[in-house]
Short mmCIF file of C-alpha atoms in Angstrom, two decimals:
data_model
loop_
_atom_site.label_atom_id
_atom_site.label_comp_id
_atom_site.label_asym_id
_atom_site.label_seq_id
_atom_site.Cartn_x
_atom_site.Cartn_y
_atom_site.Cartn_z
CA MET A 9 -0.37 -0.69 -0.31
CA ALA A 10 2.77 2.55 0.56
CA ALA A 11 4.31 2.06 -2.58
CA LYS A 12 1.68 2.57 -4.58
CA LYS A 13 0.90 6.41 -2.09
CA GLN A 14 4.46 6.93 -3.53
CA PRO A 15 3.01 8.18 -6.77
CA GLU A 16 0.14 9.78 -5.30
CA GLN A 17 2.46 12.09 -2.90
CA ALA A 18 5.04 12.74 -5.62
CA LEU A 19 1.56 14.19 -7.47
CA ALA A 20 0.50 16.54 -4.64
CA LYS A 21 4.30 17.60 -3.58
CA GLN A 22 4.82 18.57 -7.31
CA TRP A 23 0.88 20.11 -7.27
CA ARG A 24 1.85 22.49 -4.17
CA ASP A 25 5.72 23.23 -5.85
CA ILE A 26 3.25 24.21 -9.00
CA LEU A 27 1.17 26.35 -6.66
CA ALA A 28 3.94 27.71 -4.54
CA LEU A 29 6.21 29.34 -7.58
CA HIS A 30 2.98 31.04 -9.25
CA ALA A 31 2.33 32.67 -5.43
CA ARG A 32 5.95 33.46 -4.90
CA THR A 33 5.48 34.82 -8.65
CA GLN A 34 2.44 37.14 -8.34
CA CYS A 35 3.80 38.91 -5.36
CA GLU A 36 7.65 38.91 -7.78
CA LEU A 37 5.18 41.29 -10.24
CA ASP A 38 3.09 43.05 -8.13
CA ARG A 39 6.23 44.21 -6.09
CA ALA A 40 8.34 45.14 -9.41
CA LEU A 41 5.27 46.90 -11.63
CA HIS A 42 3.33 48.73 -8.38
CA GLY A 43 5.94 51.56 -9.39
CA HIS A 44 4.12 51.96 -12.07
CA GLY A 45 0.37 51.56 -10.60
CA LEU A 46 0.11 48.40 -12.16
CA CYS A 47 -0.25 45.29 -10.36
CA ALA A 48 -0.29 41.77 -12.21
CA SER A 49 -3.36 40.64 -12.87
CA ASP A 50 -4.11 44.99 -15.11
CA PHE A 51 -0.36 43.74 -16.72
CA GLU A 52 -2.60 40.52 -17.94
CA VAL A 53 -4.92 42.37 -19.46
CA LEU A 54 -2.85 45.42 -21.39
CA ASP A 55 -0.32 42.83 -22.59
CA LEU A 56 -3.39 40.17 -23.69
CA LEU A 57 -4.89 43.42 -25.27
CA ALA A 58 -1.30 44.86 -26.51
CA GLU A 59 -0.80 41.11 -28.44
CA GLY A 60 -4.15 41.86 -30.43
CA ALA A 61 -3.44 44.57 -31.42
CA ALA A 62 -3.97 45.35 -35.27
CA ALA A 63 -0.40 48.02 -36.45
CA ASP A 64 -2.66 50.75 -36.18
CA GLY A 65 -4.35 49.97 -32.46
CA GLY A 66 -7.47 49.44 -33.91
CA CYS A 67 -7.74 45.30 -32.07
CA ALA A 68 -10.22 45.27 -29.13
CA TYR A 69 -11.69 42.34 -27.52
CA ARG A 70 -14.58 40.75 -26.27
CA VAL A 71 -14.65 41.26 -22.15
CA GLN A 72 -15.95 37.67 -22.43
CA GLU A 73 -12.77 37.08 -24.57
CA ILE A 74 -10.71 38.12 -22.17
CA SER A 75 -12.18 36.81 -18.81
CA ASP A 76 -11.53 33.00 -20.83
CA ARG A 77 -7.45 34.39 -21.24
CA VAL A 78 -6.89 35.25 -17.75
CA HIS A 79 -8.00 33.74 -14.60
CA LEU A 80 -10.15 36.32 -13.20
CA SER A 81 -14.35 35.98 -12.51
CA GLN A 82 -16.01 37.72 -14.59
CA SER A 83 -16.76 40.76 -11.81
CA ALA A 84 -13.44 40.79 -10.20
CA LEU A 85 -12.94 41.45 -14.76
CA SER A 86 -15.22 44.04 -14.76
CA ARG A 87 -13.56 46.24 -11.86
CA LEU A 88 -10.09 46.08 -13.33
CA ILE A 89 -10.73 46.98 -16.41
CA GLY A 90 -13.09 49.97 -14.53
CA ARG A 91 -9.78 51.01 -12.85
CA LEU A 92 -8.46 50.16 -16.76
CA GLU A 93 -10.83 52.43 -18.20
CA LYS A 94 -10.61 55.78 -15.14
CA ASP A 95 -7.36 56.05 -15.41
CA GLY A 96 -7.27 55.68 -19.12
CA LEU A 97 -5.38 52.36 -20.28
CA VAL A 98 -8.12 51.00 -22.26
CA GLU A 99 -11.48 51.98 -23.30
CA ARG A 100 -14.39 50.37 -24.18
CA ALA A 101 -17.20 50.54 -26.65
CA MET A 102 -20.25 48.37 -27.38
CA CYS A 103 -20.29 45.53 -30.07
CA PRO A 104 -21.33 46.22 -33.34
CA GLU A 105 -22.08 43.29 -33.74
CA ASP A 106 -23.26 42.34 -31.29
CA ARG A 107 -25.72 45.28 -29.09
CA ARG A 108 -25.27 43.23 -26.16
CA GLY A 109 -21.54 42.87 -25.93
CA VAL A 110 -18.69 45.06 -24.80
CA ARG A 111 -15.29 45.10 -26.62
CA VAL A 112 -12.22 46.88 -25.24
CA ALA A 113 -9.05 48.06 -26.14
CA LEU A 114 -5.98 49.77 -25.89
CA THR A 115 -6.10 53.95 -24.96
CA ALA A 116 -2.75 55.49 -27.11
CA LYS A 117 -1.84 55.91 -22.14
CA GLY A 118 -1.79 52.10 -22.16
CA ARG A 119 0.09 51.60 -25.32
CA ALA A 120 2.51 53.57 -23.91
CA LEU A 121 2.89 52.55 -20.95
CA HIS A 122 2.50 47.81 -21.39
CA GLY A 123 5.97 49.09 -24.23
CA GLU A 124 7.25 50.43 -20.88
CA VAL A 125 6.54 47.84 -18.97
CA ARG A 126 6.15 44.54 -20.68
CA PRO A 127 10.29 44.68 -20.10
CA VAL A 128 9.66 44.70 -16.37
CA GLN A 129 7.28 41.84 -16.23
CA ARG A 130 9.30 40.19 -18.50
CA ALA A 131 12.90 39.89 -16.70
CA VAL A 132 11.03 39.03 -13.07
CA LEU A 133 9.56 35.82 -15.48
CA ALA A 134 12.73 35.63 -17.16
CA ARG A 135 13.92 35.18 -13.41
CA MET A 136 11.38 33.60 -11.93
CA LEU A 137 11.20 30.76 -14.14
CA SER A 138 14.62 30.13 -14.54
CA ASP A 139 15.23 29.85 -10.32
CA ALA A 140 12.06 27.46 -11.21
CA GLY A 141 13.89 25.00 -14.03
#
């Protein structure tokens, strides 16, 4: 019976190690981004919007599409988008193809801040994830 529990215990330990790495990385990201007025979740939304931006900056995601890609509840994401909008980093607009939907896009200020902060975030990820391996 003890031999059967070893793989199960190893699996549970591996899972806990992943959770601990995530928590440490999240804290480091929050610390590094704080001076720029962002937290890790704020940056994730800006980064997602920047990745999808067309050359003219015209790309926008529906809130549901953002929710599918970031790990936040719908209400937490709505509050986060509200804060980013209040800070002038994103703008919301009704979906032309579905008037019930809302699209979110980076503003020029949001693109500029993302460009400034992206190297900071990537450096934290590189350091934290290389230490993990």
